[in-house]
PDB file of C-alpha atoms in Angstrom:
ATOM      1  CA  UNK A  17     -48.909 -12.937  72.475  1.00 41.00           C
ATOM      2  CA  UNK A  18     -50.494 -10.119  71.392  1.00 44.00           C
ATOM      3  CA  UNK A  19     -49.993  -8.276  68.190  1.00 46.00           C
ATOM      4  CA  UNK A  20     -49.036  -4.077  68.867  1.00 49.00           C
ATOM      5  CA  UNK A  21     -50.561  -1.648  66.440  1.00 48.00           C
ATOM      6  CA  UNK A  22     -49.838   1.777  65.385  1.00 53.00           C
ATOM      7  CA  UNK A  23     -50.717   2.282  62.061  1.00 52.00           C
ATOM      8  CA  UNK A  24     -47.445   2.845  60.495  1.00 51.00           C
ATOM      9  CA  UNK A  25     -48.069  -0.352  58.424  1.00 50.00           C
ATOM     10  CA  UNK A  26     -46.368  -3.368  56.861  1.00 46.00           C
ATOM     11  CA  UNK A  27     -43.800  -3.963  59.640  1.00 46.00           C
ATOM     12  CA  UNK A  28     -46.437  -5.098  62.086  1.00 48.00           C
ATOM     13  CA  UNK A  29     -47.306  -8.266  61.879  1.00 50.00           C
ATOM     14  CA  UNK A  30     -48.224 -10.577  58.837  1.00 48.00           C
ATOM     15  CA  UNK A  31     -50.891 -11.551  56.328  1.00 47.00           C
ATOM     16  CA  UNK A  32     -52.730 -15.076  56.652  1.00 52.00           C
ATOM     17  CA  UNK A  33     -49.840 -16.931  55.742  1.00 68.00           C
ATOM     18  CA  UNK A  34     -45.814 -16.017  55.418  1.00 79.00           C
ATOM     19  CA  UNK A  35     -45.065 -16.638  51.999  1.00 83.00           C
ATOM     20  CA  UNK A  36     -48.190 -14.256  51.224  1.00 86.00           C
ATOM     21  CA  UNK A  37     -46.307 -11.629  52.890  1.00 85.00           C
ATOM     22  CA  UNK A  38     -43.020 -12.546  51.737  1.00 90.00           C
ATOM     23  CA  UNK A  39     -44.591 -11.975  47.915  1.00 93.00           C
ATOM     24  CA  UNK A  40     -46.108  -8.451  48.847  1.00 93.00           C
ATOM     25  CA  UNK A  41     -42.907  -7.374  49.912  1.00 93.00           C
ATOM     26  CA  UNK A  42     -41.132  -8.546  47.064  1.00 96.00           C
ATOM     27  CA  UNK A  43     -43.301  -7.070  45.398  1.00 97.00           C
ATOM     28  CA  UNK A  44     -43.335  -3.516  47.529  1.00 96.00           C
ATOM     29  CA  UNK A  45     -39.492  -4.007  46.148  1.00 97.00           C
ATOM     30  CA  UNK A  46     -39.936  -4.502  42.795  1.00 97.00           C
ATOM     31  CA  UNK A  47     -42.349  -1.524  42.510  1.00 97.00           C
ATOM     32  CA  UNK A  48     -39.309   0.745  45.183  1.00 97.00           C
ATOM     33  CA  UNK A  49     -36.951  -0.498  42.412  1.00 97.00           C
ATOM     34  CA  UNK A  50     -39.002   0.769  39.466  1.00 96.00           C
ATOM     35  CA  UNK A  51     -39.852   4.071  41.229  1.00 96.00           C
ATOM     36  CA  UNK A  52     -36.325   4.554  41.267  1.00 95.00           C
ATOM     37  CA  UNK A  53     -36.040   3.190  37.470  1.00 94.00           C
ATOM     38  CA  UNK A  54     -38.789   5.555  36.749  1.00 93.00           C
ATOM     39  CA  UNK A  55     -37.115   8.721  37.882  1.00 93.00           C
ATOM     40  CA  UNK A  56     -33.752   8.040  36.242  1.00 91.00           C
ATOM     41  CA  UNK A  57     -35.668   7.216  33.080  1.00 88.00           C
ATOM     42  CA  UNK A  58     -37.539  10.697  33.830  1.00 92.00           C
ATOM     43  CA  UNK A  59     -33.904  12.348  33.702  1.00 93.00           C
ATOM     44  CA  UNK A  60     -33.039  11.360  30.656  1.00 91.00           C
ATOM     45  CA  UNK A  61     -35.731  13.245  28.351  1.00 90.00           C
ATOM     46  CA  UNK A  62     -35.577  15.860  30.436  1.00 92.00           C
ATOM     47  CA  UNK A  63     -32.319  16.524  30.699  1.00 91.00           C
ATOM     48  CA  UNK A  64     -32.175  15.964  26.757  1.00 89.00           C
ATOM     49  CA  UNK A  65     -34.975  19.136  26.614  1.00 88.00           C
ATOM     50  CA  UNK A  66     -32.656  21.428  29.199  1.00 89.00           C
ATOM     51  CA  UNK A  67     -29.240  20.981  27.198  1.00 89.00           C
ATOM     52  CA  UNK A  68     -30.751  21.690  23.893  1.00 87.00           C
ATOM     53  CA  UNK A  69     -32.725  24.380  24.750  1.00 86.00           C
ATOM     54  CA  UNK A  70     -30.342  26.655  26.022  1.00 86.00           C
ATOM     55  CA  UNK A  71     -27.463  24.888  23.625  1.00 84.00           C
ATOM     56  CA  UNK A  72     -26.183  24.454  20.306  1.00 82.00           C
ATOM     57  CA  UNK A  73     -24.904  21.303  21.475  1.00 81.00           C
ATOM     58  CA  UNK A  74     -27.887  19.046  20.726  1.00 77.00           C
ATOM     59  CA  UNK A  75     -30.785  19.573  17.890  1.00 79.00           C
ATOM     60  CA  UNK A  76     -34.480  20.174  19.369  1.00 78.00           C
ATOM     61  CA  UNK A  77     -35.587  16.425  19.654  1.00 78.00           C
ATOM     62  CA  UNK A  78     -39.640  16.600  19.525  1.00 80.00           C
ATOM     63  CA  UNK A  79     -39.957  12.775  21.534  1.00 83.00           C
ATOM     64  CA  UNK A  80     -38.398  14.571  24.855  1.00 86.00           C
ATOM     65  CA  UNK A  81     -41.287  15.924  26.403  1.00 86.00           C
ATOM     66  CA  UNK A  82     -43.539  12.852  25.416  1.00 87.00           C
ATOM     67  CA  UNK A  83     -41.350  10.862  26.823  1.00 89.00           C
ATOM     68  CA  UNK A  84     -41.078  13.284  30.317  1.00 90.00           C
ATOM     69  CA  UNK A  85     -44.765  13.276  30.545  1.00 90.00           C
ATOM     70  CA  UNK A  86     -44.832   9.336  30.403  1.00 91.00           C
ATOM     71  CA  UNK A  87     -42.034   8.822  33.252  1.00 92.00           C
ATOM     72  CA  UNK A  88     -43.960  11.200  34.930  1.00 94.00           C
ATOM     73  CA  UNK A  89     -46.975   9.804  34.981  1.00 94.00           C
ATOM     74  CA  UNK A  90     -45.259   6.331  35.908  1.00 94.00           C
ATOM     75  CA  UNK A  91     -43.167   8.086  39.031  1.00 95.00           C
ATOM     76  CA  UNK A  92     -46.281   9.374  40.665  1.00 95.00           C
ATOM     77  CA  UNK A  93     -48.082   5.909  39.859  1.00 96.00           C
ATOM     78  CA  UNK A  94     -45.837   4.114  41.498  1.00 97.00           C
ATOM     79  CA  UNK A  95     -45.083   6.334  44.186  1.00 96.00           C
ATOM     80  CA  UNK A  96     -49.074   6.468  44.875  1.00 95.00           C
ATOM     81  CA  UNK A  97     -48.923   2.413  44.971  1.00 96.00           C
ATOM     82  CA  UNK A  98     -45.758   2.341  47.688  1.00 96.00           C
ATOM     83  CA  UNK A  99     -47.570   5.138  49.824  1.00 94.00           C
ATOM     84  CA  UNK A 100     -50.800   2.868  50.162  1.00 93.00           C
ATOM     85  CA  UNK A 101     -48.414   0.270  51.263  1.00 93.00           C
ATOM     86  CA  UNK A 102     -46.873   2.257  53.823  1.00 91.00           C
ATOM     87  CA  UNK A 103     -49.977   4.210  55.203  1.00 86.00           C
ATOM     88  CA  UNK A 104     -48.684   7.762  53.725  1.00 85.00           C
ATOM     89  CA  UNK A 105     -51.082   8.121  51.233  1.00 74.00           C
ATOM     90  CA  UNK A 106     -53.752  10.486  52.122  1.00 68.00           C
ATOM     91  CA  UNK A 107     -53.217  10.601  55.931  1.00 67.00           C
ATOM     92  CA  UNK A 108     -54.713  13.495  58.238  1.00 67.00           C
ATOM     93  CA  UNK A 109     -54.496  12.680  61.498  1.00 73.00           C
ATOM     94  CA  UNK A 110     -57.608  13.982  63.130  1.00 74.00           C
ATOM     95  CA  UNK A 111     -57.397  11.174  65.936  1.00 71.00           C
ATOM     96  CA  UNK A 112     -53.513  11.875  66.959  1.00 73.00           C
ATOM     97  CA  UNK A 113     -53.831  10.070  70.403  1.00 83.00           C
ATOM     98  CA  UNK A 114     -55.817   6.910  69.993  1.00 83.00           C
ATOM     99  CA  UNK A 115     -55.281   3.348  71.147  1.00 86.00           C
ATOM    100  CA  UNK A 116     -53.876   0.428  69.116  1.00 86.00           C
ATOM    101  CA  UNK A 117     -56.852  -0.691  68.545  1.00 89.00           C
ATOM    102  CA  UNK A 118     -58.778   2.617  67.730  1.00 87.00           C
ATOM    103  CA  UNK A 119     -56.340   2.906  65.080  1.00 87.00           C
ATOM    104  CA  UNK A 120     -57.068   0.020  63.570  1.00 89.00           C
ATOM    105  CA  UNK A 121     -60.588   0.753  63.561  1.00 90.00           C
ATOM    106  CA  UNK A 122     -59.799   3.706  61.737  1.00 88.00           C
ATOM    107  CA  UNK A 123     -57.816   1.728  59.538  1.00 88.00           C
ATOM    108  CA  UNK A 124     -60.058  -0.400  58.710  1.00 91.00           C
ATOM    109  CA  UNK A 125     -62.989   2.114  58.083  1.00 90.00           C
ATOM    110  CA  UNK A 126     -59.903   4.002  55.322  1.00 89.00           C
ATOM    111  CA  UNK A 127     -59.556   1.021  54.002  1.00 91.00           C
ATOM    112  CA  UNK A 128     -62.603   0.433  52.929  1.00 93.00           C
ATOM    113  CA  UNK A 129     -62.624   3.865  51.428  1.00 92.00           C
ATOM    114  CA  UNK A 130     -59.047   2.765  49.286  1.00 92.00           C
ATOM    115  CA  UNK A 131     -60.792  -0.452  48.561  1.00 95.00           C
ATOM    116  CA  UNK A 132     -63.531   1.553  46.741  1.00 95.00           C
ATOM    117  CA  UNK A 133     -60.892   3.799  44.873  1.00 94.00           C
ATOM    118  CA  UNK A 134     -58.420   0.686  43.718  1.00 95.00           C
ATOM    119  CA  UNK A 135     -61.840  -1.289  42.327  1.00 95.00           C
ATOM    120  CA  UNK A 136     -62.493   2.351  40.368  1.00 96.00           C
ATOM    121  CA  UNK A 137     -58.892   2.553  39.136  1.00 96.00           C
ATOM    122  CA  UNK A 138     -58.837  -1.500  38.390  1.00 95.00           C
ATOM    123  CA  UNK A 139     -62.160  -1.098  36.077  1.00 95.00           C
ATOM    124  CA  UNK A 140     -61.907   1.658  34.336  1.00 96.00           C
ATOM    125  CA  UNK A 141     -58.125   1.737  34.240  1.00 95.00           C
ATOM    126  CA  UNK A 142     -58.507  -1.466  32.603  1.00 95.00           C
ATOM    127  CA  UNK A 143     -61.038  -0.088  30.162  1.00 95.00           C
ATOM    128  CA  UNK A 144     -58.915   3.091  29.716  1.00 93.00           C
ATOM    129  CA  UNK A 145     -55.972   0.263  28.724  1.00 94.00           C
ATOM    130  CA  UNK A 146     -58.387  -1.309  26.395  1.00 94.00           C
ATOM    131  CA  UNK A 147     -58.895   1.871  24.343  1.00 92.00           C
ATOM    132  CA  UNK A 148     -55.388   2.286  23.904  1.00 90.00           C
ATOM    133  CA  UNK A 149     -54.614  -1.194  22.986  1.00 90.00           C
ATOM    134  CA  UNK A 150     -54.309  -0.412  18.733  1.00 90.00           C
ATOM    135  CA  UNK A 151     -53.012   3.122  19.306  1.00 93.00           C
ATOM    136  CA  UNK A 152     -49.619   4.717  19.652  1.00 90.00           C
ATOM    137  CA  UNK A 153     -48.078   8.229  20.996  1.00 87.00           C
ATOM    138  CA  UNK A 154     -47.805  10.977  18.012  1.00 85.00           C
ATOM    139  CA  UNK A 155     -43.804  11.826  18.917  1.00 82.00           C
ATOM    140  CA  UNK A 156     -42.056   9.012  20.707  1.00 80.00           C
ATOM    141  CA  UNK A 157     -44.579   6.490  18.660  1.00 84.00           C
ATOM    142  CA  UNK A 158     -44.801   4.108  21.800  1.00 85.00           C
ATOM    143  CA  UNK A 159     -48.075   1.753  22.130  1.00 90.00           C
ATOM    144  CA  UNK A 160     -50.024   4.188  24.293  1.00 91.00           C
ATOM    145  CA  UNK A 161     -51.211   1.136  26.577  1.00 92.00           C
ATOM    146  CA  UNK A 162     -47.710   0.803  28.107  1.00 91.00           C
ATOM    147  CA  UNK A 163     -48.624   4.288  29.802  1.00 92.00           C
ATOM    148  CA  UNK A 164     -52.316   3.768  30.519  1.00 94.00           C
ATOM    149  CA  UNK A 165     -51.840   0.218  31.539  1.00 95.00           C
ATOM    150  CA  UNK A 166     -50.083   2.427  35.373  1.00 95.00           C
ATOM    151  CA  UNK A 167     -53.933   3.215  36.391  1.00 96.00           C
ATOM    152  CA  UNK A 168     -54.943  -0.828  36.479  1.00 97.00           C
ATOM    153  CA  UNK A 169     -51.958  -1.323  37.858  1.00 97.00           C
ATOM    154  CA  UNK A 170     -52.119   1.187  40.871  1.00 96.00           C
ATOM    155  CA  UNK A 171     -55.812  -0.348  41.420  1.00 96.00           C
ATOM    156  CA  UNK A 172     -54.624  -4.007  41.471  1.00 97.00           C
ATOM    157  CA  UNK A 173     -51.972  -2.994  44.090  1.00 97.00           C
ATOM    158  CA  UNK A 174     -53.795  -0.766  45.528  1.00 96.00           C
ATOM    159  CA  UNK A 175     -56.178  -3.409  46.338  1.00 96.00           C
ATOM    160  CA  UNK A 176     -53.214  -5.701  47.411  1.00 95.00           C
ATOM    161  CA  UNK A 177     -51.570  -3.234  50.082  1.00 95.00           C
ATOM    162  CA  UNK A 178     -54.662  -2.232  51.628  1.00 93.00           C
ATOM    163  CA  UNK A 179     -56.288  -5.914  52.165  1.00 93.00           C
ATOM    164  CA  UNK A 180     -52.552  -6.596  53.665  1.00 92.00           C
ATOM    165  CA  UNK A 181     -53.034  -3.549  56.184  1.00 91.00           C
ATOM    166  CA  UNK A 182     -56.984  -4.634  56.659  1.00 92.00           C
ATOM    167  CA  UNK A 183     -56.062  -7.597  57.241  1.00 91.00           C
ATOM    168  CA  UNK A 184     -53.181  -6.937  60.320  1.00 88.00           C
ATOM    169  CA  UNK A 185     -55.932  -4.507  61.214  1.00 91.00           C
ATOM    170  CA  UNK A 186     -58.479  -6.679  61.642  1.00 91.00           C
ATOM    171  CA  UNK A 187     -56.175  -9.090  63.028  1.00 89.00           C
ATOM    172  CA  UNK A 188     -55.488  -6.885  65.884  1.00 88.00           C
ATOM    173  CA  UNK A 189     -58.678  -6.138  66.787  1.00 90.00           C
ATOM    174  CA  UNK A 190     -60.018 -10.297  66.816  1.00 88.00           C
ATOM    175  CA  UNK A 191     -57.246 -10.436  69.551  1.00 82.00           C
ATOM    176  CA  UNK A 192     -57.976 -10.656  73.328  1.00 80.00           C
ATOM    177  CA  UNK A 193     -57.425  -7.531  74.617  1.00 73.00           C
ATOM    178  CA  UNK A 194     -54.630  -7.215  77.570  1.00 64.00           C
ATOM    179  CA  UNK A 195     -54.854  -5.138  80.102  1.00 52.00           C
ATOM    180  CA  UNK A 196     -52.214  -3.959  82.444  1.00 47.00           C
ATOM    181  CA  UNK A 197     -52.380  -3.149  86.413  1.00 44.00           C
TER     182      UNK A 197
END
């Protein structure tokens, strides 16, 4: 039987072996359930910055928009990290009507571009982490590696999502080709 592919991503078939794939996804839900995490943690400081702004209610806590900026930069880390997962991330479709297989030659040749990006944010993400290691925010006073450490992060799974779509990809394209009458 052959494998159908149509770029929309994980759903099609499976990465060399099943529990591999089982992990990714449980890990694809771990990272759904911390984007979600993310953005109520986002809510808090910011709603915090709103009420006492335009109240007496609450005093004029300095942390708030420290603590915005980090959820922030988490919420579009992560989000960046599900969207490689799912193919949304940096998609033009130029090629609208090709084959199964001419889109996974396409996504194959992307891939190899994403590869090249996760390895950049894996490295020097990693080195970024390192510098930040002995040092902490000036307001909220958080270890400042808890918010650099989202770049290495994004690059590992970066790295992870697109060698799982590479890989059905790839995987498609080793197949016999059918052809109908």
């Amino acid at each position: 039987m052959t494998e159908t592919y149509d770029g929309s991503g994980p759903a099609l078939g499976a990465p060399p072996d099943a529990w591999l794939s089982r992990l990714i996804a449980l890990y694809a839900a771990l990272l759904r359930g911390l984007l979600g995490l993310s953005v109520l943690v986002l809510l808090f400081p910011v709603t915090l910055q709103i009420v006492s702004r335009f109240t007496a209610l609450l005093p004029h806590y300095i942390w708030t928009e420290e603590m915005a900026r980090f959820g922030l930069v988490w919420m579009v880390m992560i989000g960046a990290m599900l969207a490689v997962r799912e193919g949304t991330h940096f998609v033009v479709d130029v090629f609208p009507r090709l084959s199964p297989r001419g889109l996974a030659m396409i996504e194959l040749l992307t891939g190899v571009f994403v590869l090249a990006f996760a390895l950049i944010f894996l490295v020097f993400g990693w080195e970024f982490t390192e510098s930040a290691f002995y040092r902490i925010s000036e307001m909220a006073e958080l270890p400042l590696w808890l918010i650099h450490m989202a770049w290495p992060l994004a690059g590992f799974s970066f790295v992870i999502f697109s060698a799982e779509r590479m890989w059905r990809a790839a995987r498609l394209l080793s197949a016999p080709e059918t052809h109908r009458a």
